[in-house]
């Protein structure tokens, strides 16, 4: 089965996660099929904390990939940030 999950990177006490599409049988930080985004839990106010390629997420879900519970939460969080972001001012 193909899953969408987090792969940990970064340093000790400074986590950084890649959102990856991988085979369920492969270890957490091992080989993956595609990287579709990232999550930085310790991002400062002016830094981007989460980015997900929505077109690739839609594709992988369409072919049967299932997101882990944590990734599901992050997807909802990212969608909420996009909806809450102010619209750019017209020139």
Coordinates of N, CA and C in Angstrom, one line a residue:
X1 N 0.8 -1.2 0.0 CA 0.0 0.0 0.0 C 0.9 1.2 0.0
X2 N 0.4 2.3 -0.7 CA 1.1 3.5 -0.7 C 0.6 4.5 0.3
X3 N 1.4 5.2 1.1 CA 1.0 6.1 2.1 C 1.7 7.4 1.9
X4 N 1.0 8.5 2.5 CA 1.6 9.8 2.5 C 1.9 10.0 4.0
X5 N 3.2 10.2 4.3 CA 3.6 10.4 5.7 C 4.7 11.3 5.8
X6 N 5.2 11.5 7.1 CA 6.3 12.4 7.4 C 7.6 11.6 7.4
X7 N 8.6 12.2 6.9 CA 10.0 11.7 7.0 C 10.8 12.7 7.7
X8 N 11.4 12.3 8.8 CA 12.1 13.3 9.7 C 13.5 13.6 9.2
X9 N 13.8 14.8 9.3 CA 15.2 15.3 8.9 C 15.6 16.3 10.0
X10 N 16.5 17.2 9.7 CA 17.0 18.2 10.7 C 18.0 17.6 11.6
X11 N 18.2 18.3 12.7 CA 19.2 18.0 13.7 C 18.6 17.6 15.0
X12 N 19.4 17.1 15.9 CA 18.9 16.8 17.2 C 18.2 18.0 17.9
X13 N 17.0 17.8 18.3 CA 16.2 18.9 19.0 C 15.8 20.0 18.0
X14 N 16.0 19.8 16.7 CA 15.6 20.8 15.7 C 14.9 20.0 14.5
X15 N 13.7 19.5 14.7 CA 13.1 18.7 13.7 C 12.7 19.4 12.5
X16 N 12.7 18.7 11.3 CA 12.2 19.2 10.1 C 11.6 18.0 9.4
X17 N 10.5 18.1 8.8 CA 9.8 16.9 8.2 C 9.5 17.1 6.8
X18 N 9.8 16.1 5.9 CA 9.4 16.1 4.5 C 8.1 15.3 4.5
X19 N 7.1 15.8 3.7 CA 5.9 15.1 3.5 C 6.2 14.3 2.2
X20 N 6.2 12.9 2.3 CA 6.6 12.1 1.2 C 5.5 11.0 1.0
X21 N 5.5 10.5 -0.3 CA 4.7 9.4 -0.7 C 5.6 8.2 -0.7
X22 N 5.3 7.1 0.0 CA 6.2 6.0 0.2 C 5.4 4.7 0.3
X23 N 6.0 3.6 0.0 CA 5.4 2.3 0.3 C 5.4 2.1 1.8
X24 N 4.3 1.5 2.2 CA 4.1 1.4 3.7 C 5.2 0.5 4.3
X25 N 5.7 -0.4 3.6 CA 6.7 -1.4 4.1 C 8.1 -0.8 4.3
X26 N 8.4 0.4 3.7 CA 9.7 1.0 3.8 C 9.8 1.8 5.1
X27 N 11.0 1.8 5.7 CA 11.2 2.5 7.0 C 10.9 4.0 6.9
X28 N 10.6 4.6 8.0 CA 10.2 6.0 8.0 C 11.0 7.0 7.2
X29 N 12.3 6.9 7.4 CA 13.2 7.8 6.8 C 14.0 7.2 5.6
X30 N 13.4 6.1 5.1 CA 14.1 5.4 4.0 C 13.6 5.9 2.6
X31 N 13.7 5.0 1.6 CA 13.3 5.3 0.3 C 11.9 5.8 0.2
X32 N 11.6 6.8 -0.7 CA 10.3 7.2 -0.9 C 10.1 7.4 -2.4
X33 N 8.8 7.5 -2.8 CA 8.4 7.7 -4.2 C 8.5 9.1 -4.7
X34 N 8.0 10.0 -3.9 CA 7.9 11.4 -4.2 C 7.8 12.3 -3.0
X35 N 8.5 13.4 -3.0 CA 8.4 14.4 -1.9 C 7.4 15.4 -2.4
X36 N 6.3 15.6 -1.6 CA 5.2 16.6 -2.0 C 5.1 17.8 -1.2
X37 N 6.0 17.9 -0.1 CA 5.9 19.1 0.7 C 6.9 19.0 1.9
X38 N 6.7 19.9 2.8 CA 7.5 19.9 4.0 C 6.7 20.5 5.2
X39 N 7.1 20.2 6.4 CA 6.6 20.8 7.6 C 7.7 21.1 8.6
X40 N 7.7 22.4 9.0 CA 8.7 22.8 9.9 C 8.0 23.3 11.2
X41 N 8.0 22.4 12.3 CA 7.3 22.7 13.5 C 7.9 23.8 14.3
X42 N 9.1 24.2 14.1 CA 9.8 25.3 14.9 C 10.0 26.5 14.0
X43 N 9.2 26.7 13.0 CA 9.3 27.9 12.1 C 9.0 29.2 12.9
X44 N 9.8 30.2 12.6 CA 9.5 31.5 13.3 C 8.3 32.2 12.6
X45 N 7.9 33.3 13.1 CA 6.7 34.0 12.6 C 6.8 34.3 11.1
X46 N 8.0 34.8 10.6 CA 8.1 35.2 9.2 C 8.5 34.1 8.3
X47 N 8.7 32.8 8.8 CA 9.1 31.7 8.0 C 7.9 30.8 7.6
X48 N 8.0 30.2 6.5 CA 6.9 29.3 6.1 C 7.0 28.0 6.9
X49 N 5.9 27.6 7.5 CA 6.0 26.4 8.4 C 5.5 25.1 7.7
X50 N 4.6 25.3 6.7 CA 4.1 24.1 5.9 C 3.9 24.4 4.5
X51 N 4.2 23.5 3.6 CA 4.0 23.6 2.2 C 3.6 22.3 1.6
X52 N 2.5 22.2 0.9 CA 2.1 20.9 0.3 C 1.7 21.2 -1.1
X53 N 2.2 20.4 -2.1 CA 1.8 20.6 -3.5 C 0.4 20.0 -3.7
X54 N -0.6 20.8 -3.7 CA -2.0 20.3 -3.8 C -2.3 19.4 -5.0
X55 N -1.7 19.8 -6.1 CA -1.9 19.0 -7.3 C -1.4 17.6 -7.2
X56 N -0.2 17.4 -6.6 CA 0.4 16.1 -6.4 C -0.4 15.3 -5.3
X57 N -0.8 16.0 -4.2 CA -1.6 15.4 -3.2 C -2.9 14.8 -3.8
X58 N -3.6 15.6 -4.6 CA -4.8 15.2 -5.3 C -4.5 14.0 -6.1
X59 N -3.5 14.0 -6.9 CA -3.1 12.9 -7.7 C -2.9 11.6 -6.9
X60 N -2.1 11.7 -5.9 CA -1.8 10.5 -5.1 C -3.0 9.9 -4.4
X61 N -3.9 10.8 -3.9 CA -5.1 10.3 -3.3 C -6.0 9.7 -4.3
X62 N -6.0 10.2 -5.5 CA -6.8 9.7 -6.6 C -6.4 8.3 -7.0
X63 N -5.1 7.9 -6.8 CA -4.7 6.6 -7.2 C -4.6 5.7 -6.0
X64 N -5.2 6.1 -4.8 CA -5.3 5.2 -3.7 C -4.4 5.4 -2.5
X65 N -3.5 6.4 -2.5 CA -2.6 6.6 -1.4 C -3.4 7.1 -0.2
X66 N -3.1 6.6 1.0 CA -3.8 7.1 2.2 C -2.8 7.9 3.0
X67 N -3.3 9.0 3.5 CA -2.4 9.9 4.4 C -2.5 9.4 5.8
X68 N -1.3 9.5 6.5 CA -1.3 9.2 7.9 C -2.1 10.2 8.7
X69 N -2.5 9.9 9.9 CA -3.4 10.8 10.7 C -2.7 12.2 10.9
X70 N -1.4 12.2 11.1 CA -0.7 13.4 11.3 C -0.7 14.2 10.0
X71 N -0.5 13.6 8.9 CA -0.5 14.3 7.6 C -1.9 14.9 7.3
X72 N -2.9 14.1 7.7 CA -4.3 14.6 7.5 C -4.5 15.8 8.3
X73 N -4.0 15.9 9.5 CA -4.1 17.1 10.4 C -3.4 18.3 9.7
X74 N -2.2 18.0 9.2 CA -1.4 19.1 8.6 C -2.1 19.6 7.3
X75 N -2.7 18.7 6.5 CA -3.4 19.1 5.3 C -4.5 20.1 5.7
X76 N -5.3 19.7 6.7 CA -6.4 20.6 7.2 C -5.8 21.9 7.7
X77 N -4.7 21.9 8.4 CA -4.1 23.1 8.9 C -3.6 24.0 7.8
X78 N -3.0 23.4 6.7 CA -2.6 24.2 5.6 C -3.7 24.8 4.8
X79 N -4.8 24.0 4.7 CA -6.0 24.5 4.0 C -6.6 25.7 4.8
X80 N -6.6 25.6 6.1 CA -7.1 26.7 6.9 C -6.2 28.0 6.8
X81 N -4.9 27.8 6.7 CA -4.0 29.0 6.5 C -4.3 29.6 5.2
X82 N -4.5 28.9 4.1 CA -4.8 29.4 2.8 C -6.1 30.2 2.8
X83 N -7.1 29.7 3.5 CA -8.4 30.3 3.5 C -8.4 31.6 4.4
X84 N -7.5 31.6 5.4 CA -7.4 32.7 6.3 C -6.5 33.8 5.8
X85 N -5.7 33.5 4.8 CA -4.7 34.5 4.3 C -5.5 35.6 3.6
X86 N -5.0 36.9 3.8 CA -5.7 38.0 3.1 C -5.5 38.0 1.6
X87 N -6.4 38.4 0.9 CA -6.3 38.4 -0.6 C -5.4 39.6 -1.0
X88 N -4.6 39.4 -2.0 CA -3.7 40.4 -2.5 C -4.4 41.7 -3.0
X89 N -4.0 42.8 -2.7 CA -4.6 44.1 -3.0 C -4.5 44.3 -4.5
X90 N -5.5 44.8 -5.2 CA -5.5 45.0 -6.6 C -4.8 46.3 -6.9
X91 N -4.0 46.4 -7.9 CA -3.2 47.6 -8.2 C -4.0 48.6 -9.0

